[in-house]
Short mmCIF file of C-alpha atoms in Angstrom, two decimals:
data_model
loop_
_atom_site.label_atom_id
_atom_site.label_comp_id
_atom_site.label_asym_id
_atom_site.label_seq_id
_atom_site.Cartn_x
_atom_site.Cartn_y
_atom_site.Cartn_z
CA MET A 1 -0.12 -0.42 0.37
CA LYS A 2 0.96 3.60 -0.72
CA LEU A 3 1.32 5.97 1.90
CA SER A 4 -0.05 8.45 -0.24
CA SER A 5 -3.32 6.61 -0.57
CA SER A 6 -3.51 5.04 3.42
CA ILE A 7 -3.39 9.12 4.56
CA SER A 8 -5.70 10.19 2.03
CA SER A 9 -8.01 7.22 3.57
CA ILE A 10 -8.07 8.30 7.00
CA ARG A 11 -10.89 10.71 7.86
CA PHE A 12 -10.04 13.67 9.95
CA PRO A 13 -12.75 16.77 11.95
CA ASN A 14 -14.04 19.84 10.73
CA PHE A 15 -12.63 22.29 13.16
CA ASN A 16 -14.35 24.74 11.51
CA SER A 17 -17.96 22.67 12.47
CA PRO A 18 -19.73 23.97 14.89
CA PHE A 19 -20.29 20.58 16.58
CA VAL A 20 -16.33 20.53 17.09
CA LYS A 21 -16.93 24.20 18.32
CA SER A 22 -18.18 22.67 21.64
CA TYR A 23 -15.28 20.80 22.92
CA PRO A 24 -12.55 22.95 23.97
CA SER A 25 -10.22 22.34 21.90
CA SER A 26 -6.70 20.18 24.49
CA PHE A 27 -9.82 17.62 23.69
CA PHE A 28 -8.58 16.82 21.05
CA PRO A 29 -4.98 15.08 19.82
CA SER A 30 -1.98 18.25 17.48
CA PHE A 31 -1.55 16.19 14.48
CA LYS A 32 1.84 16.90 12.66
CA PHE A 33 3.06 15.72 9.17
CA SER A 34 5.78 16.51 7.43
CA THR A 35 6.36 16.61 4.05
CA THR A 36 10.04 15.32 4.71
CA SER A 37 8.57 11.86 6.74
CA LYS A 38 8.38 10.63 3.61
CA ARG A 39 10.80 7.75 3.19
CA THR A 40 12.52 7.22 -0.51
CA MET A 41 13.77 3.11 -1.56
CA THR A 42 16.84 4.18 -1.55
CA GLN A 43 16.36 5.03 2.52
CA PHE A 44 14.78 0.96 2.90
CA PRO A 45 17.85 -1.65 4.43
CA ASN A 46 20.47 -3.16 1.71
CA PHE A 47 18.95 -6.61 0.90
CA SER A 48 21.00 -8.94 -0.91
CA ILE A 49 19.55 -11.56 -3.57
CA LYS A 50 20.64 -15.02 -4.61
CA ASN A 51 19.58 -15.30 -8.08
CA THR A 52 19.53 -18.95 -8.01
CA ASN A 53 19.22 -19.21 -11.67
CA SER A 54 22.62 -18.28 -11.19
CA SER A 55 25.47 -20.08 -14.43
CA PRO A 56 27.88 -22.54 -13.72
CA ALA A 57 29.99 -20.69 -15.45
CA ASN A 58 29.11 -17.67 -13.17
CA THR A 59 30.34 -20.39 -10.21
CA ALA A 60 33.78 -20.68 -8.96
CA ASP A 61 34.37 -24.17 -10.02
CA SER A 62 33.58 -22.84 -13.46
CA GLN A 63 36.82 -21.90 -13.23
CA VAL A 64 39.25 -24.87 -13.00
CA ALA A 65 40.58 -26.21 -15.84
CA PRO A 66 38.96 -29.47 -16.72
CA PRO A 67 41.64 -32.90 -16.72
CA LYS A 68 43.59 -33.57 -19.13
CA PRO A 69 42.86 -37.07 -20.32
CA LYS A 70 45.76 -39.55 -19.73
CA PRO A 71 48.17 -40.26 -23.12
CA THR A 72 46.58 -43.55 -24.92
CA PRO A 73 49.70 -46.46 -24.38
CA PRO A 74 51.28 -47.47 -27.35
CA PRO A 75 50.06 -50.94 -28.79
CA PRO A 76 52.47 -53.60 -27.91
CA ARG A 77 55.56 -54.31 -29.62
CA PRO A 78 54.78 -57.49 -32.13
CA TRP A 79 56.83 -61.26 -31.65
CA LEU A 80 58.15 -63.60 -34.41
CA ILE A 81 58.72 -66.43 -33.03
CA VAL A 82 60.65 -69.01 -35.51
CA GLY A 83 60.85 -72.41 -34.10
CA LEU A 84 63.65 -74.91 -36.33
CA GLY A 85 63.82 -77.80 -37.73
CA ASN A 86 63.65 -79.76 -41.93
CA PRO A 87 60.97 -80.40 -43.52
CA GLY A 88 58.90 -83.14 -44.49
CA LYS A 89 57.74 -86.44 -42.61
CA LYS A 90 61.26 -87.57 -43.19
CA TYR A 91 62.38 -85.66 -40.25
CA ASN A 92 58.69 -85.31 -38.07
CA GLY A 93 59.68 -86.33 -34.45
CA THR A 94 62.95 -86.54 -34.87
CA ARG A 95 66.10 -84.46 -32.29
CA HIS A 96 66.29 -81.92 -34.44
CA ASN A 97 63.00 -80.64 -35.29
CA VAL A 98 61.76 -79.92 -31.31
CA GLY A 99 61.99 -76.83 -32.74
CA PHE A 100 59.28 -77.65 -34.46
CA GLU A 101 57.58 -78.77 -31.74
CA MET A 102 57.37 -76.06 -29.74
CA VAL A 103 56.38 -73.40 -32.57
CA ASP A 104 53.09 -76.30 -33.04
CA ALA A 105 51.99 -76.53 -28.97
CA ILE A 106 51.83 -72.88 -28.92
CA ALA A 107 49.88 -72.67 -31.86
CA GLU A 108 46.76 -75.49 -30.11
CA ALA A 109 47.66 -73.61 -27.03
CA GLU A 110 46.82 -69.64 -28.02
CA GLY A 111 44.68 -70.44 -31.44
CA ILE A 112 46.93 -69.72 -33.99
CA PRO A 113 46.67 -71.43 -36.89
CA ILE A 114 49.89 -71.83 -39.24
CA ASN A 115 48.03 -72.38 -42.00
CA THR A 116 49.70 -70.85 -45.17
CA VAL A 117 53.29 -70.85 -45.62
CA ASN A 118 54.91 -67.39 -47.61
CA PHE A 119 58.55 -66.74 -46.47
CA LYS A 120 60.40 -70.06 -47.29
CA ALA A 121 57.61 -71.39 -43.82
CA LEU A 122 55.27 -72.22 -42.79
CA PHE A 123 53.40 -69.46 -40.78
CA GLY A 124 50.50 -67.62 -38.56
CA LYS A 125 49.50 -64.68 -37.12
CA GLY A 126 47.69 -64.11 -33.89
CA PHE A 127 47.77 -62.73 -30.73
CA ILE A 128 48.59 -64.22 -27.07
CA GLY A 129 46.72 -61.93 -24.21
CA ASN A 130 46.12 -58.65 -26.67
CA VAL A 131 49.98 -58.83 -28.04
CA PRO A 132 50.25 -59.29 -31.67
CA VAL A 133 52.64 -62.45 -32.52
CA MET A 134 53.41 -64.39 -36.04
CA LEU A 135 54.93 -67.82 -36.16
CA ALA A 136 57.14 -69.73 -38.64
CA LYS A 137 58.82 -72.52 -39.39
CA PRO A 138 61.49 -72.52 -42.14
CA GLN A 139 60.82 -74.91 -44.24
CA THR A 140 64.79 -73.56 -46.32
CA PHE A 141 66.37 -77.25 -44.57
CA MET A 142 68.00 -76.49 -41.06
CA ASN A 143 71.32 -74.99 -42.67
CA SER A 144 69.73 -71.83 -44.61
CA SER A 145 67.22 -71.05 -42.15
CA GLY A 146 68.31 -67.66 -41.87
CA GLU A 147 66.85 -67.12 -45.85
CA SER A 148 63.54 -67.33 -44.52
CA VAL A 149 63.83 -65.41 -41.33
CA GLY A 150 65.85 -62.59 -42.29
CA ALA A 151 63.01 -61.84 -45.35
CA ILE A 152 60.06 -62.17 -42.31
CA VAL A 153 62.17 -59.59 -40.31
CA SER A 154 63.53 -57.29 -42.96
CA TYR A 155 59.06 -57.81 -44.35
CA TYR A 156 57.43 -56.28 -41.27
CA LYS A 157 61.08 -54.73 -40.52
CA ILE A 158 60.02 -56.45 -36.46
CA PRO A 159 63.69 -56.00 -33.50
CA LEU A 160 65.52 -58.76 -33.40
CA LYS A 161 64.90 -58.24 -29.10
CA GLN A 162 61.89 -58.78 -31.33
CA VAL A 163 62.69 -62.22 -32.17
CA LEU A 164 62.56 -65.56 -30.03
CA VAL A 165 64.08 -68.59 -31.53
CA ILE A 166 63.57 -72.16 -30.68
CA PHE A 167 66.34 -74.66 -31.08
CA ASP A 168 67.78 -78.32 -29.93
CA ASP A 169 71.16 -77.89 -28.12
CA LEU A 170 72.82 -81.08 -27.46
CA ASP A 171 74.96 -79.02 -25.00
CA LEU A 172 72.06 -79.19 -22.06
CA PRO A 173 70.64 -81.83 -20.89
CA PHE A 174 67.77 -83.76 -22.16
CA ALA A 175 64.31 -82.17 -21.84
CA LYS A 176 66.44 -78.46 -20.06
CA LEU A 177 64.87 -75.40 -21.05
CA ARG A 178 67.51 -71.77 -21.39
CA LEU A 179 66.23 -68.26 -22.43
CA LEU A 180 69.27 -66.28 -23.58
CA PRO A 181 68.96 -62.66 -24.37
CA LYS A 182 71.56 -63.11 -26.61
CA GLY A 183 74.70 -65.53 -27.56
CA GLY A 184 76.89 -66.93 -30.39
CA HIS A 185 75.74 -70.59 -32.49
CA GLY A 186 77.10 -73.31 -30.52
CA GLY A 187 77.45 -75.39 -33.39
CA HIS A 188 74.43 -75.46 -34.73
CA ASN A 189 74.47 -74.73 -38.33
CA GLY A 190 70.93 -72.90 -37.87
CA MET A 191 71.41 -70.29 -35.90
CA ARG A 192 74.88 -70.40 -38.12
CA SER A 193 72.13 -69.35 -41.28
CA ILE A 194 70.35 -67.05 -38.84
CA ILE A 195 73.30 -64.80 -37.85
CA ASP A 196 74.45 -64.10 -41.08
CA HIS A 197 71.21 -63.32 -42.31
CA PHE A 198 71.30 -60.65 -39.26
CA LYS A 199 74.84 -59.41 -40.83
CA GLY A 200 76.57 -61.50 -38.05
CA SER A 201 73.80 -59.55 -35.14
CA ARG A 202 73.79 -61.77 -32.15
CA ASP A 203 71.47 -59.38 -30.22
CA PHE A 204 68.40 -61.86 -30.13
CA PRO A 205 67.11 -63.99 -28.17
CA ARG A 206 66.87 -67.99 -27.67
CA LEU A 207 64.90 -69.88 -26.91
CA ARG A 208 67.32 -74.01 -26.65
CA ILE A 209 65.60 -77.04 -25.83
CA GLY A 210 67.96 -79.65 -24.65
CA ILE A 211 68.00 -83.23 -26.33
CA GLY A 212 71.74 -84.65 -24.54
CA ARG A 213 74.69 -85.74 -26.23
CA PRO A 214 75.06 -88.65 -28.78
CA PRO A 215 74.91 -92.52 -26.56
CA GLY A 216 78.98 -93.73 -26.45
CA ARG A 217 80.35 -92.80 -29.67
CA MET A 218 77.24 -92.52 -31.99
CA ASP A 219 77.57 -89.16 -34.42
CA ALA A 220 76.06 -86.44 -33.23
CA VAL A 221 74.78 -85.97 -37.20
CA ASN A 222 72.78 -89.71 -36.56
CA PHE A 223 72.12 -88.99 -33.44
CA VAL A 224 69.91 -85.78 -33.64
CA LEU A 225 68.58 -86.76 -36.66
CA ARG A 226 66.45 -90.44 -34.15
CA PRO A 227 63.33 -90.20 -32.64
CA PHE A 228 61.76 -89.63 -29.38
CA ASN A 229 61.19 -93.12 -27.27
CA LYS A 230 58.14 -93.30 -25.17
CA GLN A 231 59.30 -91.91 -22.06
CA GLU A 232 61.79 -89.57 -24.34
CA ARG A 233 58.64 -88.50 -25.28
CA GLU A 234 56.58 -87.96 -21.70
CA GLU A 235 59.18 -85.85 -20.29
CA LEU A 236 59.05 -83.55 -23.49
CA GLY A 237 55.19 -83.03 -22.87
CA PHE A 238 56.33 -81.33 -19.68
CA THR A 239 58.86 -79.15 -21.04
CA PHE A 240 56.98 -77.96 -24.13
CA GLN A 241 54.26 -77.01 -21.22
CA HIS A 242 56.34 -75.47 -19.57
CA GLY A 243 57.75 -73.73 -23.40
CA ILE A 244 54.12 -72.14 -23.86
CA GLU A 245 53.84 -70.31 -20.62
CA ALA A 246 57.52 -68.53 -20.63
CA VAL A 247 56.52 -67.64 -24.16
CA ARG A 248 53.40 -66.15 -22.80
CA ILE A 249 55.47 -64.52 -20.05
CA LEU A 250 58.15 -63.66 -22.38
CA SER A 251 55.39 -61.42 -25.16
CA LEU A 252 52.83 -59.79 -21.74
CA GLU A 253 55.32 -59.07 -19.37
CA GLY A 254 58.77 -59.51 -21.04
CA PHE A 255 62.41 -61.18 -21.09
CA ASP A 256 63.75 -60.66 -17.58
CA LYS A 257 60.66 -62.87 -15.79
CA SER A 258 59.95 -65.25 -17.72
CA ALA A 259 64.24 -65.68 -17.70
CA THR A 260 63.54 -65.88 -14.08
CA TYR A 261 60.58 -68.48 -13.99
CA VAL A 262 62.59 -70.72 -17.17
CA ASN A 263 65.67 -70.78 -15.95
CA SER A 264 64.70 -71.71 -12.16
CA ALA A 265 65.84 -74.94 -11.32
CA LYS A 266 62.35 -75.64 -9.16
CA ALA A 267 59.82 -73.77 -12.89
CA MET A 268 60.21 -78.13 -13.75
CA GLU A 269 59.19 -79.16 -10.52
CA GLN A 270 56.32 -77.28 -10.11
CA LEU A 271 54.30 -78.85 -13.90
CA GLY A 272 55.83 -82.81 -12.20
#
């Protein structure tokens, strides 16, 4: 209600009427009005009014920069896993072909088909976990293995530290595994050929599978081309399980962890 309308609604007595004059003047109160008593809006207290519809852009939190997204890790590098041996039924199951057999065991365990012929090798691609893997069994005969392996490495530009070569070793006790980061050929003609095609570099990992020494005076060449007997086959089954797990660790966790697993004496005991 406005102040002016409130004042106009008050009824005041007519002091000039005969009826009012009959009363003493003290009977009526004294009314005084001041034109300065009217309050303006500027005289009222200041009230802070909160705007509940304020935009988030006006709040303090909006001044904080959003967190930066984490960088995407690079994809894992592919591995080339090569098993050495001789092609043809004549050499199936012989000691010199144990590298082939280990690669076959890895392929079966990881569901990687080796169903193409490329780079003079039986060849397959797949994954171990999220790591790309290529499996190869050179068909050039053992002494020329480097022709196949060198071509694969060159075509796919695979760093040598990502190339694992699996082969038989006369100087290692039967069914024993040894994983090394590098080394020489040790008299193995397949490894000699690979090193030659790597321009003399020996800096690539290798998984050696022990086949034992030839009995008596048997020639080493004849010995490596002999098949395994039944008891040896049973022992090799555990060796292949050990090798499959070693390759998994190598692919997913790195060389050092795999070497610790392979080269530990307790590893084979846990499989037994």
